[in-house]
């Protein structure tokens, strides 16, 4: 009986062995099934069971919207057109410390894995993500490029599988450096900063290559969640996140402990430069370029697609490069000059308006005031929007009397307020407006373009859109025509006495016309040079009477003026309405020895691969002789020597200071300057056109409505409203030696038969003795 026990033990041992084998077998079956299931899940993902997967061609050329760049003549990006403000950069454009910060913070084993970090994944699984996630840079890129967001756990699970598959494909398709570049080019850093290039410009005002280590750490820190780590809204949180990035860089040996501690002591410093269409520099010019490009793409198709349909370039997606003539330095100085002077001038205008019962208008009736308001309502964006919504005119008009929240412009910054839209119309009517355009006469290249004081609130462009009465700035065309036809010298003298031009003599007159001088002096004689300098109306009228208005109008037209010019007698005093862009182009003809060069804004267009799509061809034509052009310039030099532009020569002791509001400045210019001021009736428009040999600049200042103006010529004349902007702009240009703005004399023709030296003119006794009598008729 005792011998039966060993048999039972042997049986139990055998049973245990069988159970162990079953367990092992079961384990491997479960393990194999798990592996098979995982493989199957990945296969399902790669086969597109969880949603469409990118094709090989898509992986090779991921489709991103690329912003079109506007590049200045000095190589600075001054603006973009975009759906997504993305400007791609290459790996070589990235500083090494930016790449180091990215790898140290987001994927420390980036160079050791093939898209999936097994250690990181296992750690995330065991600790349920409490000790960091497992997404590699490749996975993060795959999510950005192809997978998108998820609504629930199951969707997130499927998305994660797709990310893993795509990440491994990306690793096979691209190098590590290319993946980093794609990732940084794709990420949305908020505030219209999509991609590292836009982010560097918008947050720090520089290219990626110029980023300092602490700045690179800020941008890398934002990669965790740019909405949360927004430097504009949560600067302290962003600084803390930056310090975490610096800690990671020290941890993995990219910087030492001493450098880390030093960098962490630095404050968070931004140079925020928004790049919205209404923000940044050259906003009015960029709108002109956008409009020009919209027309260009319609007439320059990209080609046919696979279906035989014609495709056109998209300036918001195709990443074009538009090379323009604007110089970022000239543009900066022009905008600063407009801002500085207009803020001062507006103070004086507001001060004078306190006693004006019809402010901001003068010399109008109640019916005229009502008409101004009604016209503004009809042309308003608010009315157009409501009409598109099907609102009736009655509803629209009623809405203009309802108070609403709005942001309004002020020279101290935007103001949040509540007012009716009708009141806002009156509010904005009180602001004086301005325009400036600067151009190289020899090339036609426009170097600066300021269409107004603030594009966001005043979108009407007073360079290219607005045509205003030019006043005395038109007189050089009268003098130039007379010089070209009659070979007059600046030293020739004419009587200042009044002249009456009869009905039917020149153009259509309702009655005889007898122009008056502003100083009411009509005795004696005056040289042409002094007459233009002092803007004597009777002498301009005499010249016009002698040559007729038709040749004057033809000269202006040949000089690039496209607006209508009626050949009437009053043309002598500048009764025509012209655009500032036309005036600058026409004046440049004089500085360019009588040759008109059409203003150029866009020099070339390239596609995203650098292939040329457009190249401008200069347009030039002869207008007047070199001699006539030079003599006209000599006449205009007198304006800045002894006429209304003489304050450009003023020093500190001659400073113009009207009622403690500075409207003139100590310019101290001592170089040759040709120019002409202009002031229209009731001081509605103030002009100054100024030239040095290689730069012609025009400035206009006035109200949106012609009844918005100063009450007297002390402030309302061109020498007070517009000339100071020219002076400030040129002072800044001369201070920047890299611009090489000329201080020399205007080029003199080799053979000059007309004497411009009045002392020599008197001694030579070449004056036509009958000249005075001839002009006195």
XYZ file of C-alpha atoms in Angstrom:
777
model
C 0.000 0.000 0.000
C 2.792 2.398 0.791
C 4.265 1.950 -2.708
C 1.144 3.560 -4.352
C 2.098 7.078 -3.242
C 5.019 7.564 -5.615
C 2.663 6.690 -8.493
C 0.290 9.536 -7.481
C 3.178 12.003 -7.205
C 4.374 11.039 -10.628
C 0.911 11.611 -11.997
C 0.694 15.065 -10.405
C 4.107 15.961 -11.778
C 3.007 14.913 -15.237
C -0.173 16.940 -14.863
C 1.852 20.016 -13.872
C 4.072 19.550 -16.877
C 1.062 19.347 -19.121
C -0.450 22.479 -17.550
C 2.881 24.319 -17.928
C 3.049 23.365 -21.569
C -0.530 24.500 -22.048
C 0.257 27.800 -20.310
C 3.352 28.348 -22.408
C 1.494 27.393 -25.507
C -1.396 29.623 -24.560
C 0.969 32.477 -23.736
C 2.662 32.244 -27.099
C -0.661 31.945 -28.824
C -1.888 35.063 -27.030
C 1.427 36.825 -27.633
C 1.445 35.837 -31.283
C -2.177 36.812 -31.591
C -1.378 40.170 -29.985
C 1.543 40.709 -32.292
C -0.576 39.597 -35.229
C -3.374 41.888 -34.095
C -0.986 44.815 -33.743
C 0.529 44.063 -37.134
C -2.958 43.724 -38.534
C -3.980 47.046 -37.021
C -0.976 48.708 -38.614
C -1.720 46.951 -41.906
C -5.310 48.165 -41.730
C -3.989 51.678 -41.146
C -1.562 51.441 -44.065
C -4.318 50.011 -46.295
C -6.525 52.979 -45.470
C -9.167 51.146 -43.401
C -9.147 54.000 -40.857
C -9.287 56.708 -43.442
C -7.390 57.651 -46.570
C -3.620 57.501 -46.270
C -1.269 59.755 -48.196
C 0.060 58.402 -51.457
C 3.736 58.180 -52.275
C 3.584 61.348 -54.373
C 1.930 63.205 -51.506
C 4.693 62.154 -49.148
C 7.262 63.335 -51.645
C 5.527 66.680 -52.190
C 3.250 67.527 -49.245
C 0.755 70.211 -50.232
C 1.145 73.351 -48.160
C -0.276 76.768 -48.820
C 2.716 79.036 -49.304
C 2.522 82.775 -48.823
C 3.514 85.020 -51.700
C 6.391 87.256 -50.628
C 6.813 90.938 -51.454
C 10.562 91.609 -51.461
C 11.994 95.132 -51.427
C 14.860 96.281 -53.641
C 17.238 95.928 -50.686
C 16.204 92.316 -50.081
C 13.790 92.775 -47.169
C 10.431 91.031 -47.044
C 7.955 93.881 -46.577
C 4.760 91.864 -46.832
C 2.988 88.661 -47.794
C -0.276 87.564 -49.367
C -1.586 84.355 -47.869
C -4.244 81.969 -46.770
C -1.560 80.668 -44.421
C 1.327 83.040 -43.760
C 4.004 80.448 -44.460
C 7.359 81.261 -46.035
C 9.455 78.097 -46.358
C 13.103 78.001 -45.366
C 15.785 75.370 -45.972
C 17.719 73.538 -43.281
C 20.741 75.729 -44.009
C 18.644 78.773 -42.992
C 18.151 77.382 -39.477
C 20.625 78.189 -36.688
C 22.121 75.082 -35.080
C 20.969 76.114 -31.602
C 17.361 76.154 -32.843
C 17.701 72.570 -34.062
C 19.431 71.585 -30.807
C 16.635 73.132 -28.738
C 14.017 71.303 -30.802
C 15.665 67.885 -30.465
C 16.471 68.304 -26.763
C 12.898 69.294 -25.939
C 10.723 67.310 -28.306
C 12.667 64.162 -29.239
C 15.995 63.515 -27.475
C 16.600 60.211 -29.363
C 15.573 61.711 -32.709
C 18.727 60.677 -34.531
C 18.557 57.084 -33.148
C 15.057 55.943 -34.166
C 13.246 55.430 -37.453
C 10.095 57.390 -36.743
C 8.865 55.674 -33.556
C 10.690 55.904 -30.233
C 10.164 52.452 -28.642
C 11.531 53.502 -25.251
C 9.395 56.610 -25.162
C 6.318 54.674 -26.249
C 6.805 52.026 -23.556
C 7.362 54.704 -20.909
C 4.231 56.564 -21.979
C 2.245 53.280 -21.890
C 3.472 52.243 -18.430
C 3.047 55.646 -16.810
C -0.006 56.611 -18.885
C 1.753 59.727 -20.172
C 2.436 61.204 -16.743
C 6.182 61.230 -17.444
C 5.941 62.683 -20.931
C 4.468 61.702 -24.241
C 6.013 59.498 -26.879
C 5.364 61.437 -30.076
C 8.529 61.839 -32.082
C 9.190 64.822 -34.344
C 8.331 62.576 -37.288
C 5.010 61.638 -35.686
C 4.211 65.247 -34.912
C 4.934 66.152 -38.539
C 2.745 63.306 -39.808
C -0.097 64.597 -37.635
C 0.287 68.111 -38.999
C 0.558 66.998 -42.603
C -1.969 64.212 -42.925
C -4.021 63.154 -39.908
C -5.561 66.176 -38.179
C -7.579 66.155 -34.971
C -9.730 63.581 -33.216
C -13.137 63.715 -31.541
C -13.037 60.681 -29.205
C -10.790 57.909 -27.850
C -11.448 55.554 -30.781
C -10.718 58.306 -33.295
C -7.564 59.198 -31.390
C -6.496 55.520 -31.396
C -6.955 55.245 -35.175
C -5.168 58.546 -35.657
C -2.217 57.353 -33.570
C -1.885 54.236 -35.700
C -1.904 56.330 -38.845
C 0.697 58.684 -37.360
C 3.035 55.740 -36.656
C 2.684 54.389 -40.176
C 3.142 57.773 -41.797
C 6.077 58.608 -39.508
C 7.965 55.484 -40.628
C 7.203 56.296 -44.254
C 8.448 59.850 -43.763
C 11.669 58.516 -42.263
C 12.198 56.321 -45.352
C 11.347 59.166 -47.717
C 13.255 62.066 -46.141
C 16.476 62.727 -44.296
C 16.426 63.732 -40.644
C 17.311 67.312 -41.558
C 14.502 67.489 -44.118
C 11.953 66.264 -41.546
C 13.046 68.936 -39.045
C 12.783 71.588 -41.745
C 9.327 70.427 -42.823
C 8.135 70.353 -39.214
C 9.315 73.881 -38.443
C 7.948 75.194 -41.750
C 4.545 73.663 -41.033
C 3.871 74.568 -37.399
C 1.352 77.332 -36.613
C 2.860 79.722 -34.046
C -0.368 81.813 -33.974
C -0.842 85.502 -34.776
C -0.532 84.686 -38.502
C 2.943 83.249 -37.883
C 2.836 79.925 -39.695
C 6.232 78.334 -39.971
C 9.517 79.292 -38.359
C 10.306 82.042 -40.876
C 7.068 83.957 -40.229
C 7.359 83.338 -36.477
C 10.889 84.749 -36.378
C 9.840 87.885 -38.254
C 6.584 88.453 -36.386
C 7.807 87.833 -32.828
C 11.412 88.985 -33.118
C 11.644 91.043 -36.313
C 14.426 88.938 -37.825
C 15.176 85.940 -40.023
C 15.532 82.476 -38.381
C 19.308 82.476 -38.896
C 19.545 85.613 -36.737
C 17.682 84.161 -33.743
C 19.537 84.186 -30.452
C 19.494 81.072 -28.266
C 16.952 82.479 -25.822
C 14.703 83.536 -28.736
C 14.979 80.112 -30.352
C 14.032 78.597 -26.975
C 10.854 80.711 -26.895
C 9.718 79.431 -30.297
C 10.597 75.818 -29.487
C 8.689 76.155 -26.225
C 5.611 77.223 -28.188
C 5.654 73.914 -30.075
C 4.064 72.200 -27.077
C 0.896 74.278 -27.443
C 1.084 77.676 -29.137
C -2.412 78.623 -27.978
C -1.408 78.093 -24.369
C 2.120 79.461 -24.662
C 1.164 82.633 -26.516
C 3.837 85.300 -25.798
C 1.380 88.140 -26.412
C -1.176 86.880 -23.887
C 0.864 84.895 -21.333
C 4.420 86.257 -21.318
C 5.269 84.911 -17.849
C 4.127 81.403 -18.753
C 6.093 81.598 -22.015
C 9.210 82.687 -20.135
C 8.869 79.708 -17.800
C 8.436 77.400 -20.771
C 11.515 78.957 -22.403
C 13.503 78.128 -19.279
C 12.333 74.507 -19.487
C 13.735 74.358 -23.024
C 17.031 75.802 -21.802
C 17.111 73.162 -19.048
C 16.649 70.445 -21.652
C 19.447 71.875 -23.775
C 21.765 71.755 -20.763
C 20.605 68.268 -19.830
C 21.592 66.845 -23.205
C 24.849 68.772 -23.467
C 23.969 71.431 -26.032
C 24.835 74.230 -23.623
C 26.694 74.207 -20.308
C 25.228 75.000 -16.909
C 26.764 78.475 -16.745
C 25.296 79.495 -20.109
C 21.899 78.061 -19.185
C 21.773 80.044 -15.942
C 22.869 83.200 -17.767
C 20.221 82.815 -20.465
C 17.484 82.124 -17.911
C 18.202 85.491 -16.286
C 17.314 87.346 -19.484
C 13.819 88.874 -19.721
C 11.358 87.811 -22.390
C 11.911 90.453 -25.095
C 9.716 90.564 -28.199
C 9.775 92.750 -31.290
C 6.226 92.035 -32.339
C 5.620 92.977 -35.977
C 2.222 91.718 -37.180
C 1.955 90.785 -40.849
C -1.743 91.059 -41.469
C -2.747 92.833 -44.664
C -3.516 95.979 -42.676
C -0.404 95.775 -40.507
C 3.281 96.340 -40.984
C 5.119 98.549 -43.435
C 4.132 99.791 -46.911
C 0.482 98.800 -46.378
C -0.905 101.087 -49.097
C 1.764 99.990 -51.532
C 1.093 96.324 -50.777
C -2.570 96.847 -51.564
C -1.558 98.320 -54.917
C 0.636 95.248 -55.542
C -2.198 92.905 -54.541
C -4.555 94.612 -56.991
C -1.898 94.585 -59.728
C -1.209 90.899 -59.149
C -4.908 90.034 -59.245
C -5.034 91.408 -62.775
C -1.702 89.870 -63.756
C -2.662 86.292 -62.845
C -5.797 86.545 -64.989
C -3.704 87.301 -68.054
C -0.836 84.911 -67.310
C -2.162 81.354 -66.866
C 0.004 78.710 -65.239
C -0.898 76.126 -67.895
C -3.301 73.238 -68.331
C -4.000 70.560 -65.752
C -4.496 66.835 -66.397
C -8.103 67.460 -67.444
C -7.087 70.065 -70.015
C -8.433 72.950 -67.928
C -6.493 76.195 -67.702
C -4.983 76.800 -64.259
C -4.067 80.198 -62.890
C -1.584 81.238 -60.234
C -3.002 81.829 -56.776
C -1.161 84.637 -54.985
C -2.466 83.337 -51.650
C -1.221 79.738 -52.030
C 1.485 79.403 -54.680
C 4.402 80.979 -52.832
C 5.331 83.488 -55.532
C 8.107 86.018 -55.012
C 7.288 89.568 -56.082
C 10.362 91.766 -56.343
C 9.441 95.421 -55.966
C 11.266 98.730 -56.268
C 10.397 99.956 -52.790
C 13.466 100.319 -50.571
C 12.652 99.297 -46.997
C 14.864 102.095 -45.643
C 13.240 104.823 -47.749
C 9.839 103.426 -46.841
C 10.622 103.439 -43.123
C 11.822 107.054 -43.204
C 8.832 108.153 -45.274
C 6.337 106.584 -42.872
C 8.129 108.085 -39.883
C 8.122 111.552 -41.481
C 4.394 111.375 -42.211
C 3.599 110.163 -38.700
C 5.751 112.786 -36.964
C 4.476 115.796 -38.863
C 0.828 114.800 -39.217
C 0.467 114.138 -35.491
C 1.718 117.681 -34.799
C -0.358 119.265 -37.535
C -3.499 117.504 -36.320
C -3.025 118.982 -32.841
C -3.123 122.484 -34.266
C -6.087 121.656 -36.488
C -8.059 120.265 -33.534
C -7.186 123.357 -31.518
C -8.548 125.667 -34.198
C -11.689 123.586 -34.614
C -12.857 124.225 -31.050
C -14.515 127.471 -32.106
C -15.829 126.144 -35.403
C -19.586 125.547 -35.158
C -19.637 123.411 -38.306
C -16.547 121.402 -37.345
C -14.854 119.662 -39.015
C -16.111 121.567 -42.058
C -15.899 125.231 -43.031
C -17.841 127.459 -45.382
C -20.756 125.071 -45.920
C -24.514 125.170 -45.398
C -26.631 122.693 -43.430
C -27.806 121.112 -46.679
C -24.213 120.681 -47.838
C -23.325 119.113 -44.497
C -26.223 116.703 -44.866
C -25.060 115.879 -48.383
C -21.549 115.046 -47.146
C -22.925 112.657 -44.534
C -25.323 110.993 -46.977
C -22.580 110.456 -49.562
C -20.379 108.901 -46.890
C -23.180 106.563 -45.812
C -23.816 105.457 -49.405
C -20.151 104.646 -49.997
C -19.560 103.002 -46.604
C -18.549 99.376 -46.167
C -21.300 99.036 -43.543
C -24.016 99.863 -46.059
C -22.565 97.519 -48.694
C -22.467 94.672 -46.189
C -26.060 95.257 -45.088
C -27.246 95.418 -48.693
C -25.620 92.041 -49.324
C -27.594 90.724 -46.338
C -30.849 91.863 -47.954
C -31.493 94.801 -45.621
C -33.704 97.639 -46.834
C -32.509 101.232 -47.168
C -34.747 102.173 -44.250
C -33.137 99.559 -41.995
C -29.673 100.608 -43.128
C -30.240 104.304 -42.419
C -31.715 103.476 -39.021
C -28.637 101.441 -38.120
C -26.423 104.504 -38.593
C -28.184 106.160 -35.651
C -27.787 103.225 -33.249
C -24.852 103.268 -30.854
C -22.442 100.385 -31.206
C -19.095 99.257 -29.852
C -16.160 100.056 -32.093
C -12.425 100.692 -32.203
C -11.527 104.116 -33.528
C -8.268 105.689 -34.599
C -6.391 108.269 -32.560
C -2.823 109.540 -32.741
C -2.248 107.972 -29.320
C -3.454 104.543 -30.406
C -6.780 102.789 -30.961
C -9.644 103.670 -28.628
C -12.473 101.335 -27.609
C -15.647 103.361 -27.527
C -19.390 103.396 -28.164
C -20.849 105.745 -30.753
C -23.250 105.748 -33.677
C -21.864 104.984 -37.141
C -23.036 108.452 -38.230
C -21.019 110.054 -35.461
C -18.011 107.975 -36.457
C -18.257 109.444 -39.966
C -17.967 112.950 -38.536
C -15.193 111.797 -36.231
C -13.061 110.491 -39.066
C -13.777 113.507 -41.282
C -11.816 115.710 -38.875
C -8.522 113.914 -39.507
C -6.176 115.431 -42.043
C -4.856 112.976 -44.615
C -1.526 112.730 -46.386
C 0.282 111.009 -49.229
C 3.965 110.674 -50.142
C 5.691 109.094 -53.107
C 9.431 109.018 -53.779
C 11.014 107.909 -57.048
C 14.343 107.673 -58.860
C 13.957 109.865 -61.988
C 16.518 107.945 -64.039
C 15.121 104.431 -63.482
C 11.501 105.148 -62.607
C 11.899 102.970 -59.506
C 9.453 104.018 -56.793
C 11.404 103.922 -53.515
C 8.699 104.951 -51.001
C 4.891 104.989 -51.076
C 2.775 106.250 -48.165
C -0.866 106.441 -49.156
C -2.207 107.732 -45.836
C -1.711 108.046 -42.106
C -3.086 104.613 -41.129
C -4.231 101.933 -43.577
C -6.393 100.084 -41.062
C -8.646 103.099 -40.540
C -8.059 105.189 -43.700
C -7.856 102.846 -46.673
C -8.200 105.433 -49.418
C -4.801 105.708 -51.111
C -3.760 109.326 -51.660
C -0.839 108.273 -53.856
C -2.631 106.277 -56.520
C -6.365 106.744 -56.007
C -6.880 110.322 -54.914
C -6.845 113.100 -57.522
C -6.772 116.560 -55.953
C -6.340 120.069 -57.274
C -2.614 120.698 -57.670
C -2.512 124.495 -57.467
C 0.844 126.159 -58.053
C 2.707 122.851 -58.316
C 1.434 122.820 -61.913
C 3.186 126.085 -62.784
C 6.536 124.440 -63.696
C 4.744 122.855 -66.663
C 3.659 126.330 -67.766
C 7.196 127.688 -67.426
C 8.768 124.612 -69.058
C 6.502 124.904 -72.100
C 7.330 128.600 -72.459
C 11.058 127.922 -72.107
C 10.940 125.073 -74.615
C 9.035 127.142 -77.185
C 10.401 130.656 -76.587
C 13.894 129.884 -75.232
C 13.315 132.146 -72.228
C 15.941 132.564 -69.532
C 15.173 132.422 -65.813
C 16.595 135.944 -65.783
C 14.093 137.375 -68.274
C 11.729 139.833 -66.601
C 8.023 140.346 -67.091
C 5.548 142.939 -65.792
C 3.588 141.999 -62.672
C 0.597 144.048 -63.781
C -2.748 142.343 -64.068
C -3.773 140.721 -67.296
C -7.310 140.034 -68.480
C -7.931 137.037 -70.695
C -11.012 137.520 -72.826
C -13.874 135.122 -73.498
C -12.928 132.644 -76.184
C -9.211 133.413 -76.037
C -8.158 130.156 -74.383
C -10.613 127.405 -73.672
C -14.174 127.963 -72.542
C -14.691 131.022 -70.348
C -18.028 132.250 -69.066
C -16.584 135.707 -68.616
C -13.331 137.580 -68.868
C -10.722 136.210 -66.477
C -8.377 138.445 -64.492
C -6.197 136.393 -62.129
C -4.973 137.969 -58.906
C -1.766 137.671 -56.950
C -1.907 136.447 -53.378
C -0.006 139.531 -52.143
C -2.037 141.898 -54.386
C 1.098 143.536 -55.846
C 0.823 144.460 -59.515
C 3.624 146.947 -60.132
C 7.125 146.618 -61.508
C 8.926 143.771 -63.214
C 10.090 140.427 -61.951
C 12.378 137.716 -63.333
C 10.907 134.324 -64.178
C 13.006 132.735 -61.462
C 11.690 135.070 -58.777
C 8.153 134.845 -60.151
C 8.082 131.056 -59.835
C 9.740 131.228 -56.421
C 7.043 133.613 -55.188
C 4.306 131.918 -57.230
C 3.163 135.146 -58.927
C -0.109 134.355 -60.663
C -0.114 137.248 -63.159
C 3.202 136.206 -64.671
C 2.058 132.566 -64.988
C -1.073 133.860 -66.718
C 1.055 135.953 -69.112
C 3.125 132.938 -70.072
C 0.008 130.860 -70.632
C -1.565 133.637 -72.685
C 1.517 133.734 -74.896
C 1.807 129.988 -75.594
C -1.793 128.847 -75.044
C -3.077 126.100 -72.713
C -2.969 123.287 -75.313
C 0.850 122.953 -75.418
C 0.940 122.998 -71.607
C -1.605 120.190 -71.418
C 0.326 118.221 -74.063
C 3.569 118.578 -72.103
C 1.913 117.286 -68.928
C 0.375 114.375 -70.840
C 3.712 113.450 -72.426
C 5.198 113.564 -68.917
C 2.933 110.745 -67.797
C -0.239 112.488 -66.593
C -3.174 110.241 -67.475
C -5.951 112.212 -65.776
C -8.047 114.555 -67.890
C -6.595 118.019 -68.396
C -8.893 120.592 -69.945
C -6.856 123.086 -72.017
C -8.401 126.157 -70.397
C -6.896 129.457 -69.257
C -7.023 128.587 -65.541
C -4.526 125.801 -66.193
C -1.885 128.480 -65.579
C -2.760 128.447 -61.863
C -3.159 124.689 -61.514
C -6.916 124.257 -61.638
C -6.557 120.589 -62.640
C -7.056 117.585 -60.365
C -4.163 115.104 -60.550
C -2.881 112.117 -58.596
C 0.278 112.354 -56.528
C 1.742 109.424 -58.483
C 1.208 111.346 -61.732
C 2.854 114.471 -60.342
C 5.951 112.619 -59.127
C 6.347 110.839 -62.464
C 5.915 114.086 -64.396
C 8.298 116.117 -62.206
C 10.923 113.398 -62.581
C 11.026 114.257 -66.286
C 12.707 117.556 -65.414
C 15.319 115.880 -63.219
C 15.954 113.249 -65.915
C 16.984 115.790 -68.562
C 13.603 115.936 -70.280
C 13.121 112.147 -70.580
C 10.000 110.653 -69.036
C 10.488 107.267 -67.385
C 7.301 105.503 -66.424
C 7.160 104.810 -62.662
C 8.007 101.180 -61.894
C 6.734 99.338 -58.834
C 7.284 95.658 -59.685
C 10.526 94.542 -61.307
C 10.010 90.785 -61.527
C 7.914 87.829 -60.370
C 9.229 84.348 -59.624
C 7.492 81.097 -58.784
C 8.280 79.127 -55.626
C 11.167 77.397 -57.397
C 12.782 80.657 -58.484
C 11.702 80.485 -62.120
C 11.096 83.917 -63.658
C 7.463 84.550 -64.606
C 7.632 88.280 -65.317
C 10.333 90.865 -65.969
C 9.498 94.533 -66.375
C 10.571 96.436 -69.475
C 11.370 100.151 -68.940
C 9.154 102.649 -70.754
C 10.747 105.964 -71.640
C 10.138 108.814 -74.067
C 11.570 112.215 -74.863
C 9.368 115.060 -73.659
C 11.390 118.292 -73.820
C 14.970 119.171 -74.640
C 17.741 118.709 -72.095
C 18.216 122.462 -72.111
C 14.567 123.262 -71.353
C 14.509 120.625 -68.595
C 17.671 122.009 -66.980
C 16.431 125.617 -67.123
C 13.126 124.538 -65.544
C 15.029 122.789 -62.752
C 17.091 125.955 -62.303
C 13.865 127.930 -61.937
C 12.605 125.518 -59.284
C 15.863 125.781 -57.377
C 14.876 129.393 -56.790
C 11.832 128.191 -54.835
C 14.080 126.723 -52.133
C 16.536 129.625 -52.272
C 14.250 132.626 -51.960
C 10.662 131.443 -52.297
C 8.104 129.480 -50.330
C 10.526 126.569 -49.929
C 13.311 128.615 -48.362
C 12.556 127.216 -44.908
C 14.360 124.067 -46.047
C 17.515 126.125 -45.560
C 16.432 127.222 -42.068
C 18.555 126.578 -38.990
C 17.586 126.455 -35.301
C 17.355 130.243 -35.033
C 14.960 130.371 -37.967
C 12.782 127.629 -36.548
C 9.095 127.959 -37.394
C 7.050 127.607 -34.244
C 3.417 128.669 -34.541
C 1.642 128.886 -31.201
C 3.943 126.297 -29.638
C 3.069 123.720 -32.292
C 6.074 122.941 -34.453
C 5.101 122.892 -38.115
C 8.570 123.721 -39.406
C 11.877 122.149 -38.466
C 15.603 123.031 -38.545
C 16.497 121.223 -41.768
C 19.772 123.008 -42.553
C 19.888 121.738 -46.132
C 22.697 123.358 -48.073
C 22.663 121.208 -51.220
C 20.879 121.967 -54.516
C 17.129 121.313 -54.184
C 14.523 122.035 -56.853
C 10.930 122.200 -55.724
C 7.535 123.850 -55.780
C 4.870 124.385 -53.163
C 1.170 124.420 -53.948
C -1.875 125.666 -52.071
C -5.406 125.464 -53.427
C -8.477 127.582 -52.790
C -9.536 127.786 -49.140
C -6.375 125.881 -48.141
C -8.042 122.584 -49.024
C -4.853 121.078 -50.444
C -1.222 121.569 -49.526
C 1.498 120.269 -51.852
C 5.249 120.142 -52.029
C 7.206 118.615 -54.887
C 10.929 118.380 -54.175
C 13.842 117.003 -56.188
C 17.533 116.278 -55.838
C 19.378 114.742 -58.817
C 18.554 111.097 -58.013
C 15.343 111.356 -55.980
C 12.030 113.067 -56.702
C 9.500 113.142 -53.869
C 5.991 114.541 -53.759
C 3.837 115.188 -50.703
C 0.151 116.074 -50.447
C -1.790 116.986 -47.288
C -5.474 117.852 -46.944
C -8.825 116.791 -45.581
C -10.924 113.902 -46.819
C -13.481 116.493 -47.847
C -12.407 119.818 -49.374
C -14.426 121.693 -46.806
C -12.173 120.247 -44.095
C -9.322 122.750 -43.990
C -7.482 125.383 -41.973
C -9.013 128.823 -41.764
C -5.894 130.672 -42.948
C -2.839 130.188 -45.128
C -0.526 130.347 -42.105
C -1.226 126.674 -41.525
C -3.101 125.789 -44.706
C -0.361 126.519 -47.231
C 1.723 123.799 -48.830
C 4.883 125.144 -47.185
C 3.363 124.426 -43.769
C 1.250 121.337 -44.430
C 3.355 119.319 -46.890
C 6.911 120.677 -47.058
C 7.855 119.616 -43.487
C 7.170 115.967 -44.368
C 9.534 116.237 -47.326
C 12.160 117.862 -45.124
C 11.902 115.235 -42.379
C 12.020 112.420 -44.916
C 15.090 113.790 -46.679
C 16.914 114.442 -43.390
C 16.453 110.785 -42.510
C 17.550 109.662 -45.969
C 20.695 111.800 -45.841
C 21.511 110.468 -42.365
C 21.554 106.938 -43.817
C 24.731 106.941 -45.905
C 23.890 103.519 -47.360
C 21.127 105.096 -49.448
C 23.531 107.371 -51.330
C 20.983 110.121 -51.910
C 22.628 112.832 -53.976
C 23.768 116.143 -52.531
C 25.357 117.277 -55.787
C 24.198 119.623 -58.510
C 21.753 118.739 -61.259
C 23.473 117.642 -64.465
C 24.058 120.514 -66.844
C 23.759 119.922 -70.609
C 27.013 120.033 -72.559
C 25.677 122.798 -74.794
C 23.553 125.314 -72.915
C 22.437 128.256 -75.063
C 20.105 129.760 -72.427
C 21.866 131.753 -69.750
C 20.846 130.835 -66.204
C 23.379 133.000 -64.365
C 21.565 136.300 -63.986
C 24.750 138.295 -63.345
C 26.245 136.962 -66.548
C 22.888 137.508 -68.253
C 22.927 141.214 -67.421
C 26.530 141.648 -68.529
C 26.013 139.861 -71.828
C 23.085 142.158 -72.675
C 21.347 139.360 -74.539
C 17.897 140.306 -73.319
C 15.251 140.845 -75.987
C 14.246 144.465 -75.556
C 10.774 143.729 -76.901
C 10.106 140.910 -74.466
C 8.292 143.038 -71.889
C 6.162 144.746 -74.490
C 5.350 141.439 -76.119
C 4.104 139.984 -72.828
C 2.271 143.169 -71.908
C -0.161 142.874 -74.753
